[in-house]
GROMACS .gro file of C-alpha atoms in nm:
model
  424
    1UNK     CA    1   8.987  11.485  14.006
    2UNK     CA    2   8.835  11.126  14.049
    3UNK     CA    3   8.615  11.110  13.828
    4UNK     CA    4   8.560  11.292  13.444
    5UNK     CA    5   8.309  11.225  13.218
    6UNK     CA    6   8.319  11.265  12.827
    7UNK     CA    7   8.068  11.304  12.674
    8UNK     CA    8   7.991  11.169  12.338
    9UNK     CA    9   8.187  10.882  12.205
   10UNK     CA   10   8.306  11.076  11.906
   11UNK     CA   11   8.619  11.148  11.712
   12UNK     CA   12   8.715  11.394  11.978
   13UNK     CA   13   8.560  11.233  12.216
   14UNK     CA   14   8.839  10.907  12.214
   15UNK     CA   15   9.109  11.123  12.187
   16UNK     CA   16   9.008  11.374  12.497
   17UNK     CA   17   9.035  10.982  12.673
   18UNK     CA   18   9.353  10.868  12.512
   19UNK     CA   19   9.491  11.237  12.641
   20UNK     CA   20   9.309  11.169  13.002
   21UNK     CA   21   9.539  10.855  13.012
   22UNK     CA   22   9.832  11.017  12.875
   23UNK     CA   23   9.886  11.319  13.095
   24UNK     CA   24   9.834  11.090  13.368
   25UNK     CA   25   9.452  11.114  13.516
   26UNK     CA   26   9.387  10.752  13.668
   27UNK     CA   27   9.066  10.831  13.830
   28UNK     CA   28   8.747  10.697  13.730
   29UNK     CA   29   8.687  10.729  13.311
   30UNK     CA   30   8.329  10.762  13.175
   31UNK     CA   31   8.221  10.793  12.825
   32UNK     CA   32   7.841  10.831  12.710
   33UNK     CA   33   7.768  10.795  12.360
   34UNK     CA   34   7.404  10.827  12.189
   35UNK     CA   35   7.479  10.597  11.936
   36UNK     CA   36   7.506  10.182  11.998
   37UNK     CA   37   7.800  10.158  11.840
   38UNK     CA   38   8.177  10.168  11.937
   39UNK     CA   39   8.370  10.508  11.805
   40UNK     CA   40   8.391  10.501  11.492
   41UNK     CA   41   8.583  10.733  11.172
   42UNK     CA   42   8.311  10.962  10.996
   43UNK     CA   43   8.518  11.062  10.660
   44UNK     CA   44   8.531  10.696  10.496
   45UNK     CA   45   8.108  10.716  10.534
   46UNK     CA   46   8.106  10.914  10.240
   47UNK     CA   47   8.382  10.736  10.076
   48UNK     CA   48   8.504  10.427  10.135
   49UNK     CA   49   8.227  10.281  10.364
   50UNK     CA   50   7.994  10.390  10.061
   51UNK     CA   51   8.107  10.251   9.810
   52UNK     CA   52   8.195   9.895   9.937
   53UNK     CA   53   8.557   9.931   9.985
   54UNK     CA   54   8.567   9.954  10.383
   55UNK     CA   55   8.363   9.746  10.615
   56UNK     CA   56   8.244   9.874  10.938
   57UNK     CA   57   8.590   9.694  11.103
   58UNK     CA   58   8.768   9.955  10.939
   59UNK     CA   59   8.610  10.229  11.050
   60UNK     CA   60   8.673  10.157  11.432
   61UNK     CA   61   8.913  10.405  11.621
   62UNK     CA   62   8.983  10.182  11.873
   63UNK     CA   63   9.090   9.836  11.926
   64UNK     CA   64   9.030   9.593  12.152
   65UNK     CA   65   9.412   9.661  12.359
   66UNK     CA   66   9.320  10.057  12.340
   67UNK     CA   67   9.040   9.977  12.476
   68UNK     CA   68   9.130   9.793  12.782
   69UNK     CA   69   9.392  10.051  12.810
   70UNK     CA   70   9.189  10.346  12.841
   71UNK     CA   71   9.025  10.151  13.147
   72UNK     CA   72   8.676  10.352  13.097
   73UNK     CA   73   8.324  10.299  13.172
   74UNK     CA   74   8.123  10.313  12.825
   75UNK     CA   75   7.720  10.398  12.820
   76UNK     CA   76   7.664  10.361  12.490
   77UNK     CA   77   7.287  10.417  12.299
   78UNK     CA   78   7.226  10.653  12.608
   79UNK     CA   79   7.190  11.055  12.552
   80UNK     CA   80   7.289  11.315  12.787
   81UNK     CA   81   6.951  11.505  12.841
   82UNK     CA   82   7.108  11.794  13.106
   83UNK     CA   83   7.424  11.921  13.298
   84UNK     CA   84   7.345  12.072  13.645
   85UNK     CA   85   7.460  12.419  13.688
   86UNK     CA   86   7.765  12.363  13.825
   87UNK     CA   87   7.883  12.116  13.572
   88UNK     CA   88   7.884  11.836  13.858
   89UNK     CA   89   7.636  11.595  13.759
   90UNK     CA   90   7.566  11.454  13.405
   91UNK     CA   91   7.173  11.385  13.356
   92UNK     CA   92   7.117  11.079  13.092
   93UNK     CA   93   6.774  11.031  12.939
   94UNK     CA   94   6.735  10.701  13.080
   95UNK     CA   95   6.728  10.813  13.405
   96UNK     CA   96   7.034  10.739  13.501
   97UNK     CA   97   7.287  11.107  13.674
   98UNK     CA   98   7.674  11.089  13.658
   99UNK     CA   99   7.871  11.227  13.958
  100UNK     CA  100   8.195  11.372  13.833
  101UNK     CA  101   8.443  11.625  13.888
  102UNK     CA  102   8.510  11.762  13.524
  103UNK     CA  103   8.328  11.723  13.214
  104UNK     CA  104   8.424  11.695  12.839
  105UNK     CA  105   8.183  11.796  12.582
  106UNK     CA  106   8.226  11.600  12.276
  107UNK     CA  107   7.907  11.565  12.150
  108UNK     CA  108   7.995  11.687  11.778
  109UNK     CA  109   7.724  11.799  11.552
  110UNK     CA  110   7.364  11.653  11.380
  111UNK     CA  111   7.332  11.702  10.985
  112UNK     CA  112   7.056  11.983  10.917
  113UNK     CA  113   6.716  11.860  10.742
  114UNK     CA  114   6.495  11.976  10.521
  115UNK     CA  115   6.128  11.988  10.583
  116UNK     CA  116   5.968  11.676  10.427
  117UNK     CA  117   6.268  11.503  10.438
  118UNK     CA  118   6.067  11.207  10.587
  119UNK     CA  119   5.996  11.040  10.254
  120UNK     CA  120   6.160  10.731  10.179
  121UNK     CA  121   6.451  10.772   9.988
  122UNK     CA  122   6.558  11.062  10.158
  123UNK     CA  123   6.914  11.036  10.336
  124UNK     CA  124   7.126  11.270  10.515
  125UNK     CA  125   7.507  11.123  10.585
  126UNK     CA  126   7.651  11.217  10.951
  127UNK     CA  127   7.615  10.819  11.095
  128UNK     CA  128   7.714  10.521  11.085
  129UNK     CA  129   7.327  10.430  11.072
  130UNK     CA  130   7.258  10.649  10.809
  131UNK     CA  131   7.554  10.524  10.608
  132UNK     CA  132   7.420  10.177  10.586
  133UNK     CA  133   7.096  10.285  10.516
  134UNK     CA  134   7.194  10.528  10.175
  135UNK     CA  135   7.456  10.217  10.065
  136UNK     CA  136   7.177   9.964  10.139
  137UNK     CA  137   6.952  10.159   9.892
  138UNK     CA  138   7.271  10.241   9.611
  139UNK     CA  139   7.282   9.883   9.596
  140UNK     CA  140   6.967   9.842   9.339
  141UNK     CA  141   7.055   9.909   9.047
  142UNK     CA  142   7.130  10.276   8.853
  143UNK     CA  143   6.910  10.543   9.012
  144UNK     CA  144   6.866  10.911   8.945
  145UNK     CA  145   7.023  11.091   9.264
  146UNK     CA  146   7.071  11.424   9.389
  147UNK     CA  147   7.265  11.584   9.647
  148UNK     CA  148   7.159  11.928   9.785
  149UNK     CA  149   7.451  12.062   9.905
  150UNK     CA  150   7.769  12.092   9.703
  151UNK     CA  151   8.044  12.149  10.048
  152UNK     CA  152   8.291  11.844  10.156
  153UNK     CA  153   7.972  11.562  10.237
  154UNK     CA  154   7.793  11.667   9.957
  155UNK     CA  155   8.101  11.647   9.741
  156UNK     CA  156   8.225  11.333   9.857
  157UNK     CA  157   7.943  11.142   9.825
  158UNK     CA  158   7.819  11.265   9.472
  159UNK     CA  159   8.173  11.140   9.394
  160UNK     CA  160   8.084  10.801   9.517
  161UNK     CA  161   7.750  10.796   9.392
  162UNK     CA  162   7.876  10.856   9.051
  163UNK     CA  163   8.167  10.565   9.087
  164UNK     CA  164   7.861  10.330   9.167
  165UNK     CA  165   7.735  10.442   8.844
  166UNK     CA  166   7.487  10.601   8.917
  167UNK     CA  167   7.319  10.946   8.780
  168UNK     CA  168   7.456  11.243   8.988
  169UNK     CA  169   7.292  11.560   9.038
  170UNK     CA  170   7.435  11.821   9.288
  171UNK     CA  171   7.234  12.151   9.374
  172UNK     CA  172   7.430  12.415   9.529
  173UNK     CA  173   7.218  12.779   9.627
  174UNK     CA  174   7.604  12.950   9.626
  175UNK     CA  175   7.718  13.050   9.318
  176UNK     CA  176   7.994  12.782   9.340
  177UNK     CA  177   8.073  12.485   9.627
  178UNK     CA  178   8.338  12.598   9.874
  179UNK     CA  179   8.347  12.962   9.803
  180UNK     CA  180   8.369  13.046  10.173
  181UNK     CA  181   8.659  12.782  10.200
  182UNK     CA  182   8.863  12.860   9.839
  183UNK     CA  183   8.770  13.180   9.752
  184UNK     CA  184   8.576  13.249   9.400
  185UNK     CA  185   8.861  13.110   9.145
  186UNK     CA  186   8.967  12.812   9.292
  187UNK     CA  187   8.629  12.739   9.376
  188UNK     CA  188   8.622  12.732   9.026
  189UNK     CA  189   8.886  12.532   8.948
  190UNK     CA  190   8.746  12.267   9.203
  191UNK     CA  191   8.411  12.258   9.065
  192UNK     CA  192   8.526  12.136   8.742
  193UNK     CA  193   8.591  11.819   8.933
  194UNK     CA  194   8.245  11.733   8.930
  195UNK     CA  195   8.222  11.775   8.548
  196UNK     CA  196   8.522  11.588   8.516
  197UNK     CA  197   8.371  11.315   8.707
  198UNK     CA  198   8.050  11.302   8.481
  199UNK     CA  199   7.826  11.460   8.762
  200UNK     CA  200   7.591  11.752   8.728
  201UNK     CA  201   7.598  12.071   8.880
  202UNK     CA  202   7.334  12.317   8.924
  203UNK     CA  203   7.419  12.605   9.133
  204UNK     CA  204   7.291  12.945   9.217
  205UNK     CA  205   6.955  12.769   9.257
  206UNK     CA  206   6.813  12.702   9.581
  207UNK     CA  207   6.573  12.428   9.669
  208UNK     CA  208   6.219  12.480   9.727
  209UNK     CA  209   6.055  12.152   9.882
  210UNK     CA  210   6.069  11.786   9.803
  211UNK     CA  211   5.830  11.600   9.567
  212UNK     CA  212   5.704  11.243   9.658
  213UNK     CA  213   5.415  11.069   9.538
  214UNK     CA  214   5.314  10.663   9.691
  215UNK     CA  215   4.961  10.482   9.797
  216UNK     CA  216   4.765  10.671  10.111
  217UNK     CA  217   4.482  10.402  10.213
  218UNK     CA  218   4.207  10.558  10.447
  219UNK     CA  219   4.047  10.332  10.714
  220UNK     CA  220   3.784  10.283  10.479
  221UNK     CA  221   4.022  10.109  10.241
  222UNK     CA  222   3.990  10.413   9.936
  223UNK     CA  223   4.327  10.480   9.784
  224UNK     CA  224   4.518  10.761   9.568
  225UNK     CA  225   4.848  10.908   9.462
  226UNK     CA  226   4.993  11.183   9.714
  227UNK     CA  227   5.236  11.410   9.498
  228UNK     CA  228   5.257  11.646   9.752
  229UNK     CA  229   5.553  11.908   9.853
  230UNK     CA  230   5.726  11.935  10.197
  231UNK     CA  231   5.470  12.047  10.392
  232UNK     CA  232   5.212  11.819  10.300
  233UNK     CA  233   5.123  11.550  10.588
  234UNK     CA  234   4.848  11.201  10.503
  235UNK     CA  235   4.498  11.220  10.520
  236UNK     CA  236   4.319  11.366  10.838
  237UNK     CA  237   4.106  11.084  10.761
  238UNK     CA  238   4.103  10.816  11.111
  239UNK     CA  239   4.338  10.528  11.043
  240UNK     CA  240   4.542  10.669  10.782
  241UNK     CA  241   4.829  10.424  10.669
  242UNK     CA  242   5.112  10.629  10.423
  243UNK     CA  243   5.372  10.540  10.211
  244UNK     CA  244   5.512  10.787  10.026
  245UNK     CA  245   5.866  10.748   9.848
  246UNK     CA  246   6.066  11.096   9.703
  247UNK     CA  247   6.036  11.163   9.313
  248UNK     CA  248   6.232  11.470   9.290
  249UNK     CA  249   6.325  11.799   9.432
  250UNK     CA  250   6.149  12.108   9.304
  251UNK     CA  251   6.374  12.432   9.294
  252UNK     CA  252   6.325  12.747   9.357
  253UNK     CA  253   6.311  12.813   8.938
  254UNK     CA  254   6.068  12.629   8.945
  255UNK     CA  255   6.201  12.322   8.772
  256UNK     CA  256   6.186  11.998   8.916
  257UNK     CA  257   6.475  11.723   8.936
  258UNK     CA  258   6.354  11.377   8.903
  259UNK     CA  259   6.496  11.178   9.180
  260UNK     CA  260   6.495  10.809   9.309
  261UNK     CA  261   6.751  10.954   9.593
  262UNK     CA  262   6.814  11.250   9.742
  263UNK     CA  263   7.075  11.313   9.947
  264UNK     CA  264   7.070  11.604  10.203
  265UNK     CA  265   7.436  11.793  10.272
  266UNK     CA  266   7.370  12.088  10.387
  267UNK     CA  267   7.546  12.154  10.700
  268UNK     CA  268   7.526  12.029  11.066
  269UNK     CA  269   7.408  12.154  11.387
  270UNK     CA  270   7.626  12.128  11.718
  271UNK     CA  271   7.442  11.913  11.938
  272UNK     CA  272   7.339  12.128  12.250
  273UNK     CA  273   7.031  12.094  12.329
  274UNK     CA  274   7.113  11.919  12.607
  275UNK     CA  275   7.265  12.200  12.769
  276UNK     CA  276   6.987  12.408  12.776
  277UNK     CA  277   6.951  12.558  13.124
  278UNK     CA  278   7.322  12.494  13.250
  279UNK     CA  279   7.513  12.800  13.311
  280UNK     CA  280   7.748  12.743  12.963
  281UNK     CA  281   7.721  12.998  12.724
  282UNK     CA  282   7.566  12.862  12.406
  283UNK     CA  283   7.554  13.020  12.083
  284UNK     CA  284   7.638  12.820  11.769
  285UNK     CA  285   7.808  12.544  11.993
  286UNK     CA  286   7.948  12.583  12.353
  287UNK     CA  287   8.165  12.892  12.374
  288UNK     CA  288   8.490  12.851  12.505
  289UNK     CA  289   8.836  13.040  12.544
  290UNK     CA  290   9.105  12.967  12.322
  291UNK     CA  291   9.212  12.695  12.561
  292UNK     CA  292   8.823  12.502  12.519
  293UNK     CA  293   8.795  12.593  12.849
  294UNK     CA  294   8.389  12.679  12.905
  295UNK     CA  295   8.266  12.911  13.198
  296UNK     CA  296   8.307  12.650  13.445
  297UNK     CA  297   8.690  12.586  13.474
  298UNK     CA  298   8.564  12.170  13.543
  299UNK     CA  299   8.434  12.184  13.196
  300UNK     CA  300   8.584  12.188  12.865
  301UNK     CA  301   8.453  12.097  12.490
  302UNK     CA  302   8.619  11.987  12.211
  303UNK     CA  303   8.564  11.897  11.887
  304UNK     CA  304   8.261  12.021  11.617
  305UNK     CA  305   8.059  12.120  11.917
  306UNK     CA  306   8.327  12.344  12.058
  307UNK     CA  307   8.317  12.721  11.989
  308UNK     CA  308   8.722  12.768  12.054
  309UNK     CA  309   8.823  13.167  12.042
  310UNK     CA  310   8.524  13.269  11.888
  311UNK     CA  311   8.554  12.970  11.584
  312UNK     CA  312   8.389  12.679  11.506
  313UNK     CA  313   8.547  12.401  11.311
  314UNK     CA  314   8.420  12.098  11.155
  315UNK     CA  315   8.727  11.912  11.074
  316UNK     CA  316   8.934  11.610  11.174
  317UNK     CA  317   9.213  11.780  11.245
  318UNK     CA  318   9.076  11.991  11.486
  319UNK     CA  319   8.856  11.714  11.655
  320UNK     CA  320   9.201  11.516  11.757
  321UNK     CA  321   9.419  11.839  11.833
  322UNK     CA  322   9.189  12.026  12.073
  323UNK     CA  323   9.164  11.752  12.317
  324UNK     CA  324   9.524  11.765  12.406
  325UNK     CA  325   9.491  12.122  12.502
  326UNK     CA  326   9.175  12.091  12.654
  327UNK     CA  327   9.268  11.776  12.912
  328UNK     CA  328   9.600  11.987  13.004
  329UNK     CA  329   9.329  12.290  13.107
  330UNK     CA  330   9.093  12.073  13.284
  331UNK     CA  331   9.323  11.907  13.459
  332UNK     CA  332   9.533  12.227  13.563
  333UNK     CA  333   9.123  12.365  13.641
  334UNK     CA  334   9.271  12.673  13.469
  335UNK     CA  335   9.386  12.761  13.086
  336UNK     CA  336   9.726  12.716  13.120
  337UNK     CA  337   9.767  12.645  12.714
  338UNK     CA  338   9.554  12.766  12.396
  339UNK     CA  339   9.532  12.567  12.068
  340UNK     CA  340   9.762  12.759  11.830
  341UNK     CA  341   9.702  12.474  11.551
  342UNK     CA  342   9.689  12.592  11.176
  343UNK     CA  343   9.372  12.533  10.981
  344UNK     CA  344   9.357  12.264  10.789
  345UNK     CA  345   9.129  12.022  10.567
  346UNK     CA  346   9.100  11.813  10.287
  347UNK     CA  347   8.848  11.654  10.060
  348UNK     CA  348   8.854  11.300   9.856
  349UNK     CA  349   8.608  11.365   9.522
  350UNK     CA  350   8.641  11.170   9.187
  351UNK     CA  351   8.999  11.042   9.254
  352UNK     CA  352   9.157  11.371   9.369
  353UNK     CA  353   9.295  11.482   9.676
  354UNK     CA  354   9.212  11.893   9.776
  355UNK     CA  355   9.438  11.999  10.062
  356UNK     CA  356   9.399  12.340  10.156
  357UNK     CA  357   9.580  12.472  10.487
  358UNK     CA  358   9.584  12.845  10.657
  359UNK     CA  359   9.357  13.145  10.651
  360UNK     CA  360   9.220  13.287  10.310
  361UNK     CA  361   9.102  13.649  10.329
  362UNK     CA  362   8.872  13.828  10.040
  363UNK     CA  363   9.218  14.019   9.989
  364UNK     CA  364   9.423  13.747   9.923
  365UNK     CA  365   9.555  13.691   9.557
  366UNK     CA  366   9.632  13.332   9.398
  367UNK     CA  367   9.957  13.208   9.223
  368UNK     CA  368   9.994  12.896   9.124
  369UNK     CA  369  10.354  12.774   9.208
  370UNK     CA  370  10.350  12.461   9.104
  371UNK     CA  371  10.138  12.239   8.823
  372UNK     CA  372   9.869  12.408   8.611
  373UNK     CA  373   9.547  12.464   8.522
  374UNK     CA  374   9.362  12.332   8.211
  375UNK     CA  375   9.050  12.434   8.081
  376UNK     CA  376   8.918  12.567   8.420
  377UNK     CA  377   9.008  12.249   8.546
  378UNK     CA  378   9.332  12.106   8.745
  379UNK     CA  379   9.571  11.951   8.472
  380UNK     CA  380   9.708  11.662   8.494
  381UNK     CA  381   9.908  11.596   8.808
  382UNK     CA  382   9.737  11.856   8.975
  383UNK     CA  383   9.887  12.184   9.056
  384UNK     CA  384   9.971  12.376   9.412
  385UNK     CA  385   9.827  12.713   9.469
  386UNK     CA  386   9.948  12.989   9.706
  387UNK     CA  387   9.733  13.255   9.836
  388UNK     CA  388   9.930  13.540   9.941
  389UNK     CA  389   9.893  13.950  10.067
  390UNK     CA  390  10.120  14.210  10.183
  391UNK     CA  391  10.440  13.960  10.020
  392UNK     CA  392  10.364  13.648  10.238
  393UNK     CA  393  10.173  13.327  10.218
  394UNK     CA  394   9.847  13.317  10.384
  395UNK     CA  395   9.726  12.968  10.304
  396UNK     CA  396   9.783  12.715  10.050
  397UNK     CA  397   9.556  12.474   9.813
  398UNK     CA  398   9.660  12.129   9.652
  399UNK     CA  399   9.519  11.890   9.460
  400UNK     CA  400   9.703  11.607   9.359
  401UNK     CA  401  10.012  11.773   9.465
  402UNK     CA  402  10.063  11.593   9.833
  403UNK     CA  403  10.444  11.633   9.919
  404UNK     CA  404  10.479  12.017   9.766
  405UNK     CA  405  10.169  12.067   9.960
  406UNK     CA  406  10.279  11.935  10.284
  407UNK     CA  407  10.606  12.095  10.254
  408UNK     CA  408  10.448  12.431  10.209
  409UNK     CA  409  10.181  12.340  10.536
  410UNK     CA  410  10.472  12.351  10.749
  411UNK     CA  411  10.675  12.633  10.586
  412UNK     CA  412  10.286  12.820  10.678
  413UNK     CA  413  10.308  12.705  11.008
  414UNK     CA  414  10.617  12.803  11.077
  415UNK     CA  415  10.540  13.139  10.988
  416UNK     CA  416  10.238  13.192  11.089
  417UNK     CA  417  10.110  13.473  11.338
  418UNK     CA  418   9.890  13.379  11.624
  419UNK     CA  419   9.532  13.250  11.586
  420UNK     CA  420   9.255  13.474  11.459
  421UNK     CA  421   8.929  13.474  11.620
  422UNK     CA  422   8.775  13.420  11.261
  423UNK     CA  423   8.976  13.194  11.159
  424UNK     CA  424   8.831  12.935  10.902
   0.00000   0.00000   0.00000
């Protein structure tokens, strides 16, 4: 190959290039990224980078020596708008068509919205732009805020909303946050977290539209208050100005949370639109083998976009292990090796640490082997949990318990059978 484009200047984006360089490709290197700005780490955005402990420098992935290493050709603030049908050219929205002999799809995933979700004061967190914007607005002064969405994002950042001191509401329609993750009693256990950390937590309930109210002036200069729900648009009357700011979120009890901030966190979308009409199979991200390997051998995807053995993961760890596998396949034009990692993820919220490694199954029972559990809540110095069937360990949970829990991820490993399509 002389020339392979990645595209999408993401977590798994870098490291498909760092693995490029590594296994020895010295061809031409292009990476196109939507956004302006250099690669960059999501997780501190909702930690960290919120609440004023990280600056943007600390959030790069790459430094000025990487860079020059990786000798590549960056088109950043430029979106891929199409990939031919034989995964040979890259189409750009700015005109603009990229020759190239293999492709790397790293284009990750967008944050789903919420209709209405326009007013001011409304935030979702997947960008570095939309990270400056919600800590730009946290910065006045105590506000009532909720989070729709109680899963890692949503988690994290009612954690940091309440450490600002703000007043933290989180809506979750599940009966608990991370059910699908931690099953129904450690779910539990982790819940209590946001109790613990003086945050609110309404669950079960599901969210029926936004409320926002503000001044609508007509061309004829007449004004009033707009208090209208999601699908409600300004005045049909010609030259319109609006500006309407979010009051609260009405759910689908039909109560209404007063809110100066709301904070969306309720999942992401792989980015593939852009695909649309290429020969790759789409469907929930870009399918691929358990190699990342795509129906075009010159094409491979990694990262929260990638549909790898039937699974799709959003998680760091998966975003900088796939690419190694993936390079070695596009390079070889064949899958010659299949990602065989063991799930894994973790979580930062009110000054714990959740670890959780393996695959949980509705079977599964829970021990806990080490610490203890107070109250419904973790004690303490945290405990480690192991879920187990048929005699054997199937995955294990931490919080606050990092060296039992990392000795026990690699015990699991170690162990474990081969990959499940379903895996989490």
């Amino acid at each position: 190959m002389r020339t392979v484009t990645v595209v999408g200047a993401s977590l798994s984006g870098v490291y498909a290039a760092r693995e490029l360089r590594t296994q020895g490709f010295d061809g031409r290197l292009v990476i196109v990224g939507d956004e302006p700005h250099r690669p960059y780490d999501r997780p501190p955005l909702s930690k960290d980078f919120l609440t004023g402990r990280a600056d943007e420098d600390q959030l790069a992935l790459t430094d000025a020596e990487e860079t020059a290493e990786l000798d590549a050709e960056w088109l950043l603030g430029v979106r891929a708008r199409g990939l031919d049908a034989r995964g040979r050219t890259v189409l750009l929205d700015n005109g603009r068509t990229v020759s190239t002999d293999g492709v790397v799809i790293a284009t990750g995933a967008a944050a789903r919205r919420l209709p209405g979700d326009d007013l001011a004061g409304v935030h979702t967190l997947r960008t570095l732009d939309d990270a400056r914007a919600l800590r730009e607005q946290l910065t006045r002064g105590p506000l009532r805020v909720v989070v729709i969405g109680g899963g890692f994002i949503g988690a994290e950042t009612a954690s940091s909303c309440a450490a600002l001191g703000h007043d933290v509401t989180v809506v979750e329609a599940a009966p608990l946050p991370l059910v699908p993750h931690l099953g129904p009693d450690m779910a539990a256990v982790c819940a209590a977290l946001h109790h613990r950390g003086g945050v609110s937590l309404v669950t079960g309930i599901g969210v029926a539209g936004l409320r926002g109210s503000g001044t609508v002036r007509s061309g004829g200069g007449r004004a009033a208050t707009s208090h209208d729900g999601p699908a409600a648009g300004p005045s049909v009357a010609e030259g319109v100005a609006s500006r309407r700011t979010v009051t609260g979120v009405r759910l689908t009890d039909g109560r209404t949370l007063p809110a100066d901030v709301v904070i969306v966190g309720i999942g992401a979308t792989p980015n593939t639109g852009w695909l649309a009409g290429s020969t790759l199979a789409l469907h929930d991200g870009v399918l691929c083998d358990d190699g990342c390997v795509t129906g075009l051998a010159q094409v491979v995807a990694v990262g929260d976009v990638a549909r790898v053995g039937g699974a799709r993961t959003e998680h760091w760890t998966s975003a900088t292990e796939q690419p190694r596998v993936a390079v070695r396949n596009l390079l070889a034009r064949r899958t010659v090796d299949t990602v065989r990692s063991l799930p894994y993820f973790w979580s930062d919220q009110y000054g714990a640490r959740i670890q959780f490694a393996g695959r949980r199954h509705e079977a599964d029972t829970v021990r806990i082997a080490e610490g203890a559990i107070e109250d419904g809540a973790p004690a303490e110095g945290g405990f480690l949990a192991l879920y187990e069937r048929d005699g054997r360990t199937t995955a294990v949970l931490s919080v606050d318990r990092p060296r039992p829990f990392m000795r026990a991820r690699r015990e699991l490993a170690r162990s474990a059978g081969p990959v499940e399509p379903a895996a989490l």
